[in-house]
mmCIF file of C-alpha atoms in Angstrom:
data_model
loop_
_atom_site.group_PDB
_atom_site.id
_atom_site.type_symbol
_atom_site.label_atom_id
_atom_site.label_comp_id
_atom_site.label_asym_id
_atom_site.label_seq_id
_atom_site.Cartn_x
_atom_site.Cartn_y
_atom_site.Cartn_z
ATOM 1 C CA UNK A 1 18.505 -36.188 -153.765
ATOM 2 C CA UNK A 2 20.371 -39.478 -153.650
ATOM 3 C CA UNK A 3 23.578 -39.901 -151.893
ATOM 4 C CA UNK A 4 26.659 -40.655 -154.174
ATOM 5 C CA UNK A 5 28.171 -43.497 -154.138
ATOM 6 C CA UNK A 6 31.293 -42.207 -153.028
ATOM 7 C CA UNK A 7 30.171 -41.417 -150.340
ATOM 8 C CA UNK A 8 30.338 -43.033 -146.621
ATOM 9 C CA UNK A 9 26.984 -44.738 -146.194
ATOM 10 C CA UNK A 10 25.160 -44.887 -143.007
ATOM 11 C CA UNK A 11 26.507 -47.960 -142.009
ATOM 12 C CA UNK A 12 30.154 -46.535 -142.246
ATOM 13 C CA UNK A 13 29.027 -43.672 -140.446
ATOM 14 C CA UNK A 14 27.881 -45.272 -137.418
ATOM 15 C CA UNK A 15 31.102 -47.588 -137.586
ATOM 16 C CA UNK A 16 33.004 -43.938 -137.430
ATOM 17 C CA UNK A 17 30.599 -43.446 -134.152
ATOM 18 C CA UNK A 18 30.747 -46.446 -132.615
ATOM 19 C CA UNK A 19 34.559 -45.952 -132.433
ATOM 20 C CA UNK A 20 34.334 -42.581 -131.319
ATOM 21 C CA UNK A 21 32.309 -43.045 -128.328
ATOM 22 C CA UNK A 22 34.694 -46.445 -127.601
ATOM 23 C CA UNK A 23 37.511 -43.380 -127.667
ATOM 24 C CA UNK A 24 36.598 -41.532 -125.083
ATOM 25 C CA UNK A 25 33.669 -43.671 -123.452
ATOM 26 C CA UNK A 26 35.190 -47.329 -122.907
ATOM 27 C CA UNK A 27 33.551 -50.249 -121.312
ATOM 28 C CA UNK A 28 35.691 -51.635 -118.980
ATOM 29 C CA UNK A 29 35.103 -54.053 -116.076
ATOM 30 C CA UNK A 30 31.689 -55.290 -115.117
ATOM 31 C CA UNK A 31 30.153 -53.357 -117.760
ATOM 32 C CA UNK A 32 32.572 -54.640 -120.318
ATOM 33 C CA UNK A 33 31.773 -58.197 -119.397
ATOM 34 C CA UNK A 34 27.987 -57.564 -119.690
ATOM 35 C CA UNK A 35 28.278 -56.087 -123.090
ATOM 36 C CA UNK A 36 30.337 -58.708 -124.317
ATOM 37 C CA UNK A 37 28.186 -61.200 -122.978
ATOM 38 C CA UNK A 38 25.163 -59.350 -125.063
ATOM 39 C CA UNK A 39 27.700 -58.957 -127.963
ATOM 40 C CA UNK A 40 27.732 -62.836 -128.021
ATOM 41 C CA UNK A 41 24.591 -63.382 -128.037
ATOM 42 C CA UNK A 42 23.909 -60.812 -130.909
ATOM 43 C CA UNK A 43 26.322 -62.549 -132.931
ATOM 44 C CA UNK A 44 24.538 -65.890 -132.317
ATOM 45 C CA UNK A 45 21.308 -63.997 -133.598
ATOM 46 C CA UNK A 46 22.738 -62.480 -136.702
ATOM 47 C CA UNK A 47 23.741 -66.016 -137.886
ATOM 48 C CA UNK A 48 20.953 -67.570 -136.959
ATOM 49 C CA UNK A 49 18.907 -64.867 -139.563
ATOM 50 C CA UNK A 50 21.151 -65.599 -142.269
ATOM 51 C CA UNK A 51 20.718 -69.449 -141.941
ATOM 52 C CA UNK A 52 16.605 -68.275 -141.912
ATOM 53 C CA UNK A 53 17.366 -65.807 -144.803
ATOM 54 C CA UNK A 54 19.220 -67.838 -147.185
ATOM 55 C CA UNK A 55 16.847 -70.093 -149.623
ATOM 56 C CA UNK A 56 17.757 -73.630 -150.144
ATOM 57 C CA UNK A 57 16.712 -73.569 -153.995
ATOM 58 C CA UNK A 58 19.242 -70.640 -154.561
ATOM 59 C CA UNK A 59 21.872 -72.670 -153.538
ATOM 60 C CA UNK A 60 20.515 -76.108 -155.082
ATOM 61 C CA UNK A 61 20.588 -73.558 -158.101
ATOM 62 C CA UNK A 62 23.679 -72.523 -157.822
ATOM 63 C CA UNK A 63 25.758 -75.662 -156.841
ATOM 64 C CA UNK A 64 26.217 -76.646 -160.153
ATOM 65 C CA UNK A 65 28.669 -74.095 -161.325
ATOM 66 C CA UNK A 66 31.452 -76.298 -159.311
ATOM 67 C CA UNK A 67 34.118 -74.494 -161.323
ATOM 68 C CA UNK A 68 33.504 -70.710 -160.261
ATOM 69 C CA UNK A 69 32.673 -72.050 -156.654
ATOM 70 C CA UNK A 70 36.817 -73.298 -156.610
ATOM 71 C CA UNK A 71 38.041 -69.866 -158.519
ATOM 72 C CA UNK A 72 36.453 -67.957 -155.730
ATOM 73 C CA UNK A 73 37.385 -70.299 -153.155
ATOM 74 C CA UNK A 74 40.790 -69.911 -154.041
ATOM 75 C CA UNK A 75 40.485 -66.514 -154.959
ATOM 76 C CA UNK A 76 39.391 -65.765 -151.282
ATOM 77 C CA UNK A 77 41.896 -68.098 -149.143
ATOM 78 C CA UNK A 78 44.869 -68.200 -151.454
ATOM 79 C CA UNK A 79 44.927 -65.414 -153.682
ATOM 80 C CA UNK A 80 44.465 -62.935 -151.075
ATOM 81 C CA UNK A 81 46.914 -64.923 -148.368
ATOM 82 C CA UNK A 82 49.489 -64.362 -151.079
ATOM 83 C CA UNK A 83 48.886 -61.041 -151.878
ATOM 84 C CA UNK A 84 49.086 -60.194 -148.093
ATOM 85 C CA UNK A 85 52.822 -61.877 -147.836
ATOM 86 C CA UNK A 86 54.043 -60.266 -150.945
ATOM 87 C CA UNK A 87 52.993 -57.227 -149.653
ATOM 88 C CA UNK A 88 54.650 -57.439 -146.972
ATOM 89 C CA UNK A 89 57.653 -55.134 -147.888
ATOM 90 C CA UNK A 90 55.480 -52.655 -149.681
ATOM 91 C CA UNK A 91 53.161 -52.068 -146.591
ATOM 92 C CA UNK A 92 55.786 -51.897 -143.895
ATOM 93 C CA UNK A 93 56.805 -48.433 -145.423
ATOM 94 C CA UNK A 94 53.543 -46.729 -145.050
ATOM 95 C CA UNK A 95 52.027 -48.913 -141.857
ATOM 96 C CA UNK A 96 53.100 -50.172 -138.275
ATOM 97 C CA UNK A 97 53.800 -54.001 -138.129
ATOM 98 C CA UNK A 98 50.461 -54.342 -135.958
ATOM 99 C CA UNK A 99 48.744 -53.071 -138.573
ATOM 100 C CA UNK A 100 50.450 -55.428 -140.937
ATOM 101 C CA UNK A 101 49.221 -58.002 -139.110
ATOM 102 C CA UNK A 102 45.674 -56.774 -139.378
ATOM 103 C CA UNK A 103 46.199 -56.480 -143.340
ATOM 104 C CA UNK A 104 47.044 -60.359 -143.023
ATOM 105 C CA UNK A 105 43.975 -61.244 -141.194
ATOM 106 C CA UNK A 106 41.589 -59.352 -143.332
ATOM 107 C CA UNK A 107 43.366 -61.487 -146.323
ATOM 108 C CA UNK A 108 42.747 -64.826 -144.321
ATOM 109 C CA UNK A 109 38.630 -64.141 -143.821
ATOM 110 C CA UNK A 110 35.897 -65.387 -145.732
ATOM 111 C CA UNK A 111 33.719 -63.266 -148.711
ATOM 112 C CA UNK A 112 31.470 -61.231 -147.061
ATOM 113 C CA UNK A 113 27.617 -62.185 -148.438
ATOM 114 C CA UNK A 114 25.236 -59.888 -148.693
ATOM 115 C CA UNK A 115 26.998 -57.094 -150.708
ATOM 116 C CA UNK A 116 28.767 -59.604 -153.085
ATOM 117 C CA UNK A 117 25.050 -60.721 -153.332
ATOM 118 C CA UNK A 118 23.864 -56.891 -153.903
ATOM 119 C CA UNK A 119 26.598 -55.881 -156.147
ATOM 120 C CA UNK A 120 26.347 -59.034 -158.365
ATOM 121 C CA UNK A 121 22.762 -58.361 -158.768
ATOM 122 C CA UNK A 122 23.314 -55.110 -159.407
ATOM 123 C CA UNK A 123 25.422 -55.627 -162.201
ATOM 124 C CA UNK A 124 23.484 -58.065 -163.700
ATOM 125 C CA UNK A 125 25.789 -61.262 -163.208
ATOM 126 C CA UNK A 126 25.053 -65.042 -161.502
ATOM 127 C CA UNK A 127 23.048 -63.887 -158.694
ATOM 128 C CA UNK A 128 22.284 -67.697 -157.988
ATOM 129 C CA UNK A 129 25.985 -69.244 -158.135
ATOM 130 C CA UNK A 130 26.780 -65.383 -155.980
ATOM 131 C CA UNK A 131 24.697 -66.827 -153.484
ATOM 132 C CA UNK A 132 26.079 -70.425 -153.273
ATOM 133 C CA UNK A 133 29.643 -69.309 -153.365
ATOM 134 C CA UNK A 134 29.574 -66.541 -150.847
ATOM 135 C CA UNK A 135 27.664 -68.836 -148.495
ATOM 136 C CA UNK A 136 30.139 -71.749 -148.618
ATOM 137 C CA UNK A 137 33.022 -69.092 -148.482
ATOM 138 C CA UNK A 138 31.933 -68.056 -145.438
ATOM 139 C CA UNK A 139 30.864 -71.661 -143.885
ATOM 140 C CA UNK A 140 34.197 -72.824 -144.651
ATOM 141 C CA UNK A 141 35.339 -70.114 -143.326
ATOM 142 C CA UNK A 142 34.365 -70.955 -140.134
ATOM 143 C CA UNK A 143 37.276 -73.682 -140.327
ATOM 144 C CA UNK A 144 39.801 -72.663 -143.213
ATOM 145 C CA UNK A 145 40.274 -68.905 -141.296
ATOM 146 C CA UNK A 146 41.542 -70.174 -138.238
ATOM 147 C CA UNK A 147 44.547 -72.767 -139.852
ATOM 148 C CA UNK A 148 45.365 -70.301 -141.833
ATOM 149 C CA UNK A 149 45.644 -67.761 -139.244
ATOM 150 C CA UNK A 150 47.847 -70.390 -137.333
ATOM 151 C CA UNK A 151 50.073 -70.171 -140.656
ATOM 152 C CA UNK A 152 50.650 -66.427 -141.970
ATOM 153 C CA UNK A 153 50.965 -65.929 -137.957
ATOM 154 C CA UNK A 154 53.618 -68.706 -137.120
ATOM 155 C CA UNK A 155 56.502 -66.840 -135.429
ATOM 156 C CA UNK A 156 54.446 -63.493 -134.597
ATOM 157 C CA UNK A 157 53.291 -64.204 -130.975
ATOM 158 C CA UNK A 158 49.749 -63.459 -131.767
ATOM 159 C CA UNK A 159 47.340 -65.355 -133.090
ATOM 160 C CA UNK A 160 46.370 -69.314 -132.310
ATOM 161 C CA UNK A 161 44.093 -71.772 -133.985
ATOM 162 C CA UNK A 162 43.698 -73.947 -131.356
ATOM 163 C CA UNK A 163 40.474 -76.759 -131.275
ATOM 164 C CA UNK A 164 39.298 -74.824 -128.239
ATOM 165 C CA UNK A 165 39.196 -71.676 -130.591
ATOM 166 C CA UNK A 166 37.603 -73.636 -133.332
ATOM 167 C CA UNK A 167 35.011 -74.889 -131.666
ATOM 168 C CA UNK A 168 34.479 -71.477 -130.017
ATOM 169 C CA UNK A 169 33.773 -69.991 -133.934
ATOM 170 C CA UNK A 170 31.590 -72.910 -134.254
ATOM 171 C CA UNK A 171 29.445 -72.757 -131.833
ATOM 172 C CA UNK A 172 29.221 -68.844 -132.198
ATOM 173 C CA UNK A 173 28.622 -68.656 -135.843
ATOM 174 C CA UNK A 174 28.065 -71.946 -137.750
ATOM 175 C CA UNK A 175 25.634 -73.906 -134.926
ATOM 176 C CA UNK A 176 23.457 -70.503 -135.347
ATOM 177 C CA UNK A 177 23.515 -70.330 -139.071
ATOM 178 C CA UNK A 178 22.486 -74.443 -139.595
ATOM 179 C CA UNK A 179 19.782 -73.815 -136.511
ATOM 180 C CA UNK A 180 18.230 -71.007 -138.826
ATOM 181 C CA UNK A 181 18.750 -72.969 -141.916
ATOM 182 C CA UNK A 182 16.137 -75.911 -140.138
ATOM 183 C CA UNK A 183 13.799 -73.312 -138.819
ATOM 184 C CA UNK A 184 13.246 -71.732 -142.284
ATOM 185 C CA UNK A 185 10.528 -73.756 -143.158
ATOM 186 C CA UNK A 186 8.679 -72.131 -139.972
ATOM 187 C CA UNK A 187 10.049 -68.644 -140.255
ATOM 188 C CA UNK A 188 11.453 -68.087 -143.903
ATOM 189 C CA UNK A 189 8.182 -66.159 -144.452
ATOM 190 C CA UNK A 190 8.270 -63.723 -142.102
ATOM 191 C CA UNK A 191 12.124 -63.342 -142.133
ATOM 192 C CA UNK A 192 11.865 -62.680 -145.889
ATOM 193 C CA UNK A 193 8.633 -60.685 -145.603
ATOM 194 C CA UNK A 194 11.072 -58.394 -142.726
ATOM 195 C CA UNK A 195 14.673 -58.151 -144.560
ATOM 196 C CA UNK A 196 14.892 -53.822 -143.973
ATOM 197 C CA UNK A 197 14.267 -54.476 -139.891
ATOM 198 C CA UNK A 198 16.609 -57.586 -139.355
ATOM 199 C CA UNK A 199 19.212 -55.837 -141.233
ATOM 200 C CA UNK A 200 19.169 -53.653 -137.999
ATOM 201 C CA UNK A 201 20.183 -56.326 -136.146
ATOM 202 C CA UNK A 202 22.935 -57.427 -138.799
ATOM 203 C CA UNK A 203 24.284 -53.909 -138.557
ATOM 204 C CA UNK A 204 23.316 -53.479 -134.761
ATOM 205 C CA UNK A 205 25.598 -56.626 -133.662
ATOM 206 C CA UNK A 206 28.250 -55.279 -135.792
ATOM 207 C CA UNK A 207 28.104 -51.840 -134.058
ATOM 208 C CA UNK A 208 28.286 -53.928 -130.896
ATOM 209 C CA UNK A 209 31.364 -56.352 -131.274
ATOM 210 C CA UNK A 210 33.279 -53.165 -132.934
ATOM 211 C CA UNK A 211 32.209 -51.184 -130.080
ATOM 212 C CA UNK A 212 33.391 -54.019 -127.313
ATOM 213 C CA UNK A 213 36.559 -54.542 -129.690
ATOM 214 C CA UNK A 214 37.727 -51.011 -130.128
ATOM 215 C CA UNK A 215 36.874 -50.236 -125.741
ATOM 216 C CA UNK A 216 39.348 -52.939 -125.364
ATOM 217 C CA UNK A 217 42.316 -51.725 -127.606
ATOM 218 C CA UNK A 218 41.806 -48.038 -125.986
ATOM 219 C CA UNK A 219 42.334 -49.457 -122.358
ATOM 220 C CA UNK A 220 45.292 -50.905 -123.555
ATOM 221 C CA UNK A 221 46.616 -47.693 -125.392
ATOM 222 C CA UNK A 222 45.203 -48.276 -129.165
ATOM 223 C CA UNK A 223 45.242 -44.495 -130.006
ATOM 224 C CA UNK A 224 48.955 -44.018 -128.563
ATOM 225 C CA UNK A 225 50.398 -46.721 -130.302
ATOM 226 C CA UNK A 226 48.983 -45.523 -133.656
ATOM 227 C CA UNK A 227 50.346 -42.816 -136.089
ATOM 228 C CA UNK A 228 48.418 -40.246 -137.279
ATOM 229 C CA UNK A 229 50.327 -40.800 -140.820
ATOM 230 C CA UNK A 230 49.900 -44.974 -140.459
ATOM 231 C CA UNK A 231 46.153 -44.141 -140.879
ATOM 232 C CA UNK A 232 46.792 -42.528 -144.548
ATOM 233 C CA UNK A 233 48.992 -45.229 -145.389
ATOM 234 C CA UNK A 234 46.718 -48.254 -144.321
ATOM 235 C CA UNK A 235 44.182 -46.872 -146.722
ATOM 236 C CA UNK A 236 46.774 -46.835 -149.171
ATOM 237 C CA UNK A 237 47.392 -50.658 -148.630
ATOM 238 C CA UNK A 238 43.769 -51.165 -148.855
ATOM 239 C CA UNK A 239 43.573 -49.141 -151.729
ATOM 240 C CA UNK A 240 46.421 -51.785 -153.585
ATOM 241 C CA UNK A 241 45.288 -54.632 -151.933
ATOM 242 C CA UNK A 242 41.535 -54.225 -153.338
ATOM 243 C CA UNK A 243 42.468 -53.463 -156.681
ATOM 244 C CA UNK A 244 45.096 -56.485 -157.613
ATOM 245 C CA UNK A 245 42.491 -59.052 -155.877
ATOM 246 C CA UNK A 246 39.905 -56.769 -158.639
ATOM 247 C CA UNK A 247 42.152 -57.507 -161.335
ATOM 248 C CA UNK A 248 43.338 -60.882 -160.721
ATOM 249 C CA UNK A 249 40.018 -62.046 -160.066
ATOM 250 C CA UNK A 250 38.902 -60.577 -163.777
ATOM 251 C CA UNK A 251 42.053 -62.038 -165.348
ATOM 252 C CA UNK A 252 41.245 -65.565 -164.486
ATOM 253 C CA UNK A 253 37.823 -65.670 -164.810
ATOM 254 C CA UNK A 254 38.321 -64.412 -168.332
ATOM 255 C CA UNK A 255 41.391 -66.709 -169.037
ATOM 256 C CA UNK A 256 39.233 -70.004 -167.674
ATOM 257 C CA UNK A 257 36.593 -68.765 -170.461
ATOM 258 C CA UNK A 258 33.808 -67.482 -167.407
ATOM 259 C CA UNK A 259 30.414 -66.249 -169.345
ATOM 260 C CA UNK A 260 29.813 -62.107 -168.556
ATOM 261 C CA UNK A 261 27.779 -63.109 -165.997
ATOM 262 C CA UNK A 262 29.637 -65.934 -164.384
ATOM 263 C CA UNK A 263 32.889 -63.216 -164.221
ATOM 264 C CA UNK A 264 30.882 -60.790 -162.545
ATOM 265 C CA UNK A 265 30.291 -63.370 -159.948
ATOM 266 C CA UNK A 266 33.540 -64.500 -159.369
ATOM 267 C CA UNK A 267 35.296 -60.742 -158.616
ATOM 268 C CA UNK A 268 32.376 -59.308 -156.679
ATOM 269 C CA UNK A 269 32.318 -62.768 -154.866
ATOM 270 C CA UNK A 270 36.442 -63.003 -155.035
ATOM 271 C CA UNK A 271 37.398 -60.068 -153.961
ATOM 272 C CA UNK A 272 34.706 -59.076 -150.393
ATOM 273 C CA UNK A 273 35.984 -59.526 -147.047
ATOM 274 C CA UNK A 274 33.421 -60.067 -144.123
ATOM 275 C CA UNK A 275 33.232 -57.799 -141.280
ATOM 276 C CA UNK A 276 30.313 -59.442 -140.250
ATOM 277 C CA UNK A 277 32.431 -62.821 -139.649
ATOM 278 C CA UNK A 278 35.798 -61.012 -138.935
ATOM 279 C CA UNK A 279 35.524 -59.031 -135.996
ATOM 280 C CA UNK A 280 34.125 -61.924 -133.698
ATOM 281 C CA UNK A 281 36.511 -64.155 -135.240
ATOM 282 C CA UNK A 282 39.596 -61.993 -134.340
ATOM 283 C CA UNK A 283 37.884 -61.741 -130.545
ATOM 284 C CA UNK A 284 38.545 -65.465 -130.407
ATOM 285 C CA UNK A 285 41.332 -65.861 -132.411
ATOM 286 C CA UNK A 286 43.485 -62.922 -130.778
ATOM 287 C CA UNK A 287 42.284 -63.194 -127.433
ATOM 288 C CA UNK A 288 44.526 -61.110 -124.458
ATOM 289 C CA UNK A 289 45.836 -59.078 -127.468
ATOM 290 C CA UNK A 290 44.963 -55.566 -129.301
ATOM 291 C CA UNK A 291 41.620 -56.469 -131.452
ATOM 292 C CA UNK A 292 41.234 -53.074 -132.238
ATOM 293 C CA UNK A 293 44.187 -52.701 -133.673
ATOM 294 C CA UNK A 294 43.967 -56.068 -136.384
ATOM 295 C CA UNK A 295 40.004 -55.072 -137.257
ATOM 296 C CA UNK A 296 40.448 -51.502 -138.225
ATOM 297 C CA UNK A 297 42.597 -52.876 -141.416
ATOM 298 C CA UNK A 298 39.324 -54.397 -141.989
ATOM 299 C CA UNK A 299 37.261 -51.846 -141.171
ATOM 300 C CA UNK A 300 38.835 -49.450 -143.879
ATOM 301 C CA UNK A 301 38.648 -52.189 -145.934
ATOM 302 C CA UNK A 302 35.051 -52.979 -145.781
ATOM 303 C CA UNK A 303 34.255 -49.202 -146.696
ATOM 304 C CA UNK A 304 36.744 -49.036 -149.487
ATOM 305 C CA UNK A 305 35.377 -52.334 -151.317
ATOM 306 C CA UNK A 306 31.709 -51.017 -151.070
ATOM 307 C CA UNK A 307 32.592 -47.602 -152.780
ATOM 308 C CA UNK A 308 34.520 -49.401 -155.558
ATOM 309 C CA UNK A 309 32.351 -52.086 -155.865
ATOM 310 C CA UNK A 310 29.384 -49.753 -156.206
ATOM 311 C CA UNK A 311 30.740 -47.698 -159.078
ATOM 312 C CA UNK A 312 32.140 -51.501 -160.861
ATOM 313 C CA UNK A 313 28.524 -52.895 -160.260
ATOM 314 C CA UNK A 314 26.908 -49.601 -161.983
ATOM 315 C CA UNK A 315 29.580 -49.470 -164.884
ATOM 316 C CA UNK A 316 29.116 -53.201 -166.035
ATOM 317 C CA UNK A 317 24.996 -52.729 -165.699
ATOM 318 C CA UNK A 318 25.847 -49.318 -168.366
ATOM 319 C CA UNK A 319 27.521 -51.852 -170.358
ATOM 320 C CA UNK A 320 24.817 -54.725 -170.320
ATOM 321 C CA UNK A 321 26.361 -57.651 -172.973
ATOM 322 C CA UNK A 322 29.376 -55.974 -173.496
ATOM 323 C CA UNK A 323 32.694 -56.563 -171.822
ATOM 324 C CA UNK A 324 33.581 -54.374 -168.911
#
């Protein structure tokens, strides 16, 4: 019998696990700097593979629609900036300002890329411009995230875009991804012949930094700092914050004239939120501070955009050439 799609997939589940066992079994020490150590180097992998994975005629393909590319560009890191200031008063009543600040980073990141990839596909839209503009949103990423960090965080204490941390998100996540983009002539094959066992190592180096991330907030008092009621409310946020990036995203796809397919594009691509780029860039970018405590707004988020996004997908596929 097939899972619903409301649902917690296994994925989400071992997130739940992973911080569980960081609850009440944290890495601290010389064990903590070994596992982060291996936690770097997993990351490096992970990026690598989607350089490998990601075929240069899709994106050739998909270059073309220049116009979508900017709407989710800006959908992504200016949209969602704005939505996270505005929000500002609204969220304050039902979260702690630490998690506020979390909310503002998960608006600052990059589209996520393979579920705005699945979803798009799913319902039937651009899978080839899906593919070109979740790939440069999260390449530019790599860059844009960090200034704007430095500028929804001006004035908090936490937070800092330096070069040094720049260059630290390069060298993690970009030098890997170009490195597997050149090798894909030698490996695309296999990679593409192996996609269900190297998404165990996407979702294993996940499981890793979140573990690493989450063992570090505890020693410094994560759960004690955190209201039970906050919890309820951040999903709340989430909840809000998903569904006006949905509907703003649909708005001006259909006001710019977007094709069916093009619009489908532009809000599964326009409205994601990496986890897979997030949580090592907040390990860089919030270094000495509570990482724990600005990824689980992104956590929550991740799960909630999946479930929507999932029962979205499925309803424009029922609707095939109609509108949604």
């Amino acid at each position: 019998m097939a899972r619903p799609t409301y649902l917690p997939d296994n994925f989400t589940l071992a997130l739940a696990f992973a911080v569980l066992v960081a609850t009440f079994l944290p890495c601290s020490g010389m064990y903590a700097t070994a596992l982060n150590a291996i936690t770097y180097a997993a990351i490096a992998l992970l990026f690598f593979l989607h350089g490998a994975k990601l075929p240069r005629e899709a994106v050739l393909a998909g270059v073309a629609h220049w116009r979508l590319h900017l709407l989710v560009l800006a959908s992504t890191f200016v949209m969602f900036p704005l939505l996270g200031v505005l929000m500002k008063p609204l969220a304050l009543h039902f979260i702690t300002p630490e998690l506020y600040l979390g909310i503002l980073f998960l608006c600052v990141l990059p589209s996520t890329v393979q579920s705005s990839i699945a979803l798009t596909a799913m319902a039937r839209g651009n899978v080839a411009a899906a593919v070109c503009s979740a790939s440069a949103s999260n390449l530019l990423g790599i860059f844009i995230t960090p200034l704007l960090v430095g500028l929804v965080f001006a004035g908090s204490g936490v937070g800092h875009a330096s070069l040094d941390a720049v260059l630290s998100i390069v060298l993690q996540l970009l030098l890997p991804f170009v490195a597997g983009q050149l090798a894909r002539k030698r490996i695309g094959k296999w990679v593409d012949r192996r996609k269900a066992t190297l998404r165990l190592v996407d979702q294993g180096s996940i499981l890793l930094v979140v573990y690493t991330a989450f063992s570090a907030a505890v020693n410094q008092g994560l759960w004690h700092q955190l209201p039970p009621a906050a919890l309820a409310g951040l999903v709340l946020v989430n909840v809000v914050l998903l569904g006006a990036a949905l509907a703003l995203s649909r708005f001006c796809s259909r006001r710019l004239g977007f094709n069916r397919a093009d619009e489908i594009a532009i809000i599964f691509c326009g409205s994601k939120k990496s986890l897979a780029t997030g949580v090592p860039m907040a390990k860089i970018l919030f270094a000495g501070h509570a990482v724990g405590m600005i990824v689980l707004p992104l956590m929550l988020f991740h799960q909630i955009q999946l479930m929507v996004g999932s029962v979205l997908a499925q309803r424009y596929a029922r609707l095939g050439g109609t509108t949604a």
